[in-house]
Amino acid sequence: MAGALAVANGGGAELTPVALADARRALGRTLAARRRAVGVTQVSLARLVPWSRSTIANVEVGRQNVPRAFWENCDTVLSAHGQLLNVFDGVDWLTRRYHEQVAAEQSEPCLPPQPAQRCPCGGAWVLVPLGAGWPG
């Protein structure tokens, strides 16, 4: 996830869906590592949190997004002392940043492409607005 955070903080660098997916997978790996470290199975964690075992499995591979309440429960049950919440908050920040980036891109005016034509004198290519002829 550090790479995704670096992308997001990299001086205006664009956050991509791939970087966001990588961050989610890293978050899931953090959960899986913590769960294994304390000797808890996915089934046991599902009963304690309580969420389904398939949700736990999907979250651990970064395939499913769950609300902060899920992470709060996991952090408490696995005695992570805020570690899971910190990683979740980072991914949540990236997700919000990505959605802001997409919204900003969609709000920019989109100009139609202009055709390129060679100058009648045989010189360089120039852009000529559609429907405009050569000055004559």
Short mmCIF file of C-alpha atoms in Angstrom, two decimals:
data_model
loop_
_atom_site.label_atom_id
_atom_site.label_comp_id
_atom_site.label_asym_id
_atom_site.label_seq_id
_atom_site.Cartn_x
_atom_site.Cartn_y
_atom_site.Cartn_z
CA MET A 1 0.00 0.00 0.00
CA ALA A 2 2.93 2.31 0.51
CA GLY A 3 3.30 2.44 -3.27
CA ALA A 4 -0.29 3.54 -3.70
CA LEU A 5 0.14 6.20 -1.02
CA ALA A 6 3.29 7.38 -2.78
CA VAL A 7 1.34 7.62 -6.03
CA ALA A 8 -1.38 9.63 -4.34
CA ASN A 9 1.08 11.97 -2.64
CA GLY A 10 3.51 12.18 -5.55
CA GLY A 11 3.18 15.83 -6.42
CA GLY A 12 -0.08 15.65 -8.30
CA ALA A 13 0.49 12.15 -9.63
CA GLU A 14 -2.65 10.44 -10.82
CA LEU A 15 -4.08 7.68 -8.66
CA THR A 16 -5.14 4.75 -10.85
CA PRO A 17 -7.70 2.00 -10.29
CA VAL A 18 -4.79 -0.47 -10.30
CA ALA A 19 -3.03 1.40 -7.47
CA LEU A 20 -6.28 1.53 -5.52
CA ALA A 21 -6.83 -2.23 -6.01
CA ASP A 22 -3.24 -2.85 -4.85
CA ALA A 23 -3.93 -0.85 -1.70
CA ARG A 24 -7.07 -2.88 -1.00
CA ARG A 25 -5.16 -6.13 -1.45
CA ALA A 26 -2.47 -4.88 0.95
CA LEU A 27 -5.19 -4.03 3.49
CA GLY A 28 -6.59 -7.55 3.14
CA ARG A 29 -3.13 -9.09 3.55
CA THR A 30 -2.71 -7.04 6.74
CA LEU A 31 -5.94 -8.52 8.11
CA ALA A 32 -4.94 -12.06 7.13
CA ALA A 33 -1.49 -11.69 8.69
CA ARG A 34 -2.92 -10.35 11.94
CA ARG A 35 -5.57 -13.08 12.06
CA ARG A 36 -2.96 -15.80 11.54
CA ALA A 37 -0.57 -14.20 14.06
CA VAL A 38 -3.12 -14.59 16.83
CA GLY A 39 -4.17 -18.06 15.67
CA VAL A 40 -7.70 -17.27 14.55
CA THR A 41 -9.32 -18.98 11.54
CA GLN A 42 -11.58 -17.20 9.07
CA VAL A 43 -14.54 -19.14 10.46
CA SER A 44 -13.73 -18.10 14.04
CA LEU A 45 -13.20 -14.47 13.06
CA ALA A 46 -16.50 -14.48 11.16
CA ARG A 47 -18.30 -15.60 14.33
CA LEU A 48 -16.54 -13.02 16.50
CA VAL A 49 -16.88 -9.97 14.24
CA PRO A 50 -19.77 -11.01 13.17
CA TRP A 51 -19.61 -11.21 9.37
CA SER A 52 -19.70 -14.20 7.04
CA ARG A 53 -16.64 -16.35 6.44
CA SER A 54 -16.87 -15.57 2.71
CA THR A 55 -16.76 -11.85 3.51
CA ILE A 56 -13.60 -12.40 5.56
CA ALA A 57 -12.06 -14.38 2.68
CA ASN A 58 -13.05 -11.78 0.08
CA VAL A 59 -11.73 -8.89 2.19
CA GLU A 60 -8.42 -10.69 2.75
CA VAL A 61 -7.80 -10.88 -1.02
CA GLY A 62 -9.01 -7.31 -1.65
CA ARG A 63 -12.12 -8.36 -3.54
CA GLN A 64 -14.71 -6.84 -1.21
CA ASN A 65 -15.05 -3.44 0.41
CA VAL A 66 -16.57 -3.31 3.86
CA PRO A 67 -17.41 -0.37 6.14
CA ARG A 68 -15.21 0.96 8.91
CA ALA A 69 -17.35 -0.85 11.52
CA PHE A 70 -16.02 -4.16 10.15
CA TRP A 71 -12.44 -2.96 10.65
CA GLU A 72 -13.22 -1.64 14.13
CA ASN A 73 -14.58 -5.05 15.12
CA CYS A 74 -11.61 -6.89 13.58
CA ASP A 75 -9.14 -4.53 15.25
CA THR A 76 -10.75 -5.16 18.64
CA VAL A 77 -11.18 -8.93 18.27
CA LEU A 78 -7.62 -9.41 16.95
CA SER A 79 -6.08 -7.01 19.52
CA ALA A 80 -4.47 -5.03 16.71
CA HIS A 81 -4.30 -1.81 18.79
CA GLY A 82 -5.37 0.42 15.89
CA GLN A 83 -3.10 -1.12 13.23
CA LEU A 84 -5.99 -2.40 11.09
CA LEU A 85 -7.85 0.88 11.47
CA ASN A 86 -4.81 2.89 10.43
CA VAL A 87 -4.36 0.85 7.26
CA PHE A 88 -8.10 0.99 6.53
CA ASP A 89 -8.13 4.77 7.02
CA GLY A 90 -5.26 5.08 4.51
CA VAL A 91 -7.12 3.04 1.91
CA ASP A 92 -10.32 4.96 2.62
CA TRP A 93 -8.42 8.22 2.04
CA LEU A 94 -7.07 6.86 -1.25
CA THR A 95 -10.56 5.84 -2.33
CA ARG A 96 -11.95 9.31 -1.60
CA ARG A 97 -8.99 10.92 -3.38
CA TYR A 98 -9.56 8.70 -6.42
CA HIS A 99 -13.26 9.61 -6.59
CA GLU A 100 -12.40 13.32 -6.29
CA GLN A 101 -9.87 12.90 -9.10
CA VAL A 102 -12.44 11.20 -11.35
CA ALA A 103 -15.04 13.88 -10.60
CA ALA A 104 -12.54 16.64 -11.43
CA GLU A 105 -11.63 14.96 -14.70
CA GLN A 106 -15.29 14.64 -15.64
CA SER A 107 -15.99 18.30 -14.90
CA GLU A 108 -13.23 19.56 -17.22
CA PRO A 109 -14.59 20.76 -20.56
CA CYS A 110 -14.02 18.25 -23.28
CA LEU A 111 -13.14 19.90 -26.57
CA PRO A 112 -13.71 17.93 -29.77
CA PRO A 113 -10.56 16.95 -31.63
CA GLN A 114 -9.59 19.28 -34.45
CA PRO A 115 -8.60 17.87 -37.82
CA ALA A 116 -5.03 18.41 -38.88
CA GLN A 117 -4.50 19.63 -42.44
CA ARG A 118 -1.38 20.40 -44.40
CA CYS A 119 -0.98 24.03 -45.32
CA PRO A 120 -1.75 24.59 -49.06
CA CYS A 121 1.78 25.87 -49.50
CA GLY A 122 3.04 22.39 -48.58
CA GLY A 123 4.31 23.54 -45.20
CA ALA A 124 3.58 22.25 -41.73
CA TRP A 125 0.42 20.62 -40.53
CA VAL A 126 -1.99 23.01 -38.84
CA LEU A 127 -5.21 22.62 -36.91
CA VAL A 128 -8.23 23.99 -38.71
CA PRO A 129 -11.65 24.23 -37.02
CA LEU A 130 -14.30 22.00 -38.54
CA GLY A 131 -16.19 23.77 -41.31
CA ALA A 132 -13.54 26.46 -41.71
CA GLY A 133 -11.83 26.80 -45.05
CA TRP A 134 -8.43 28.17 -45.78
CA PRO A 135 -8.19 31.92 -45.65
CA GLY A 136 -8.09 33.01 -49.12
#
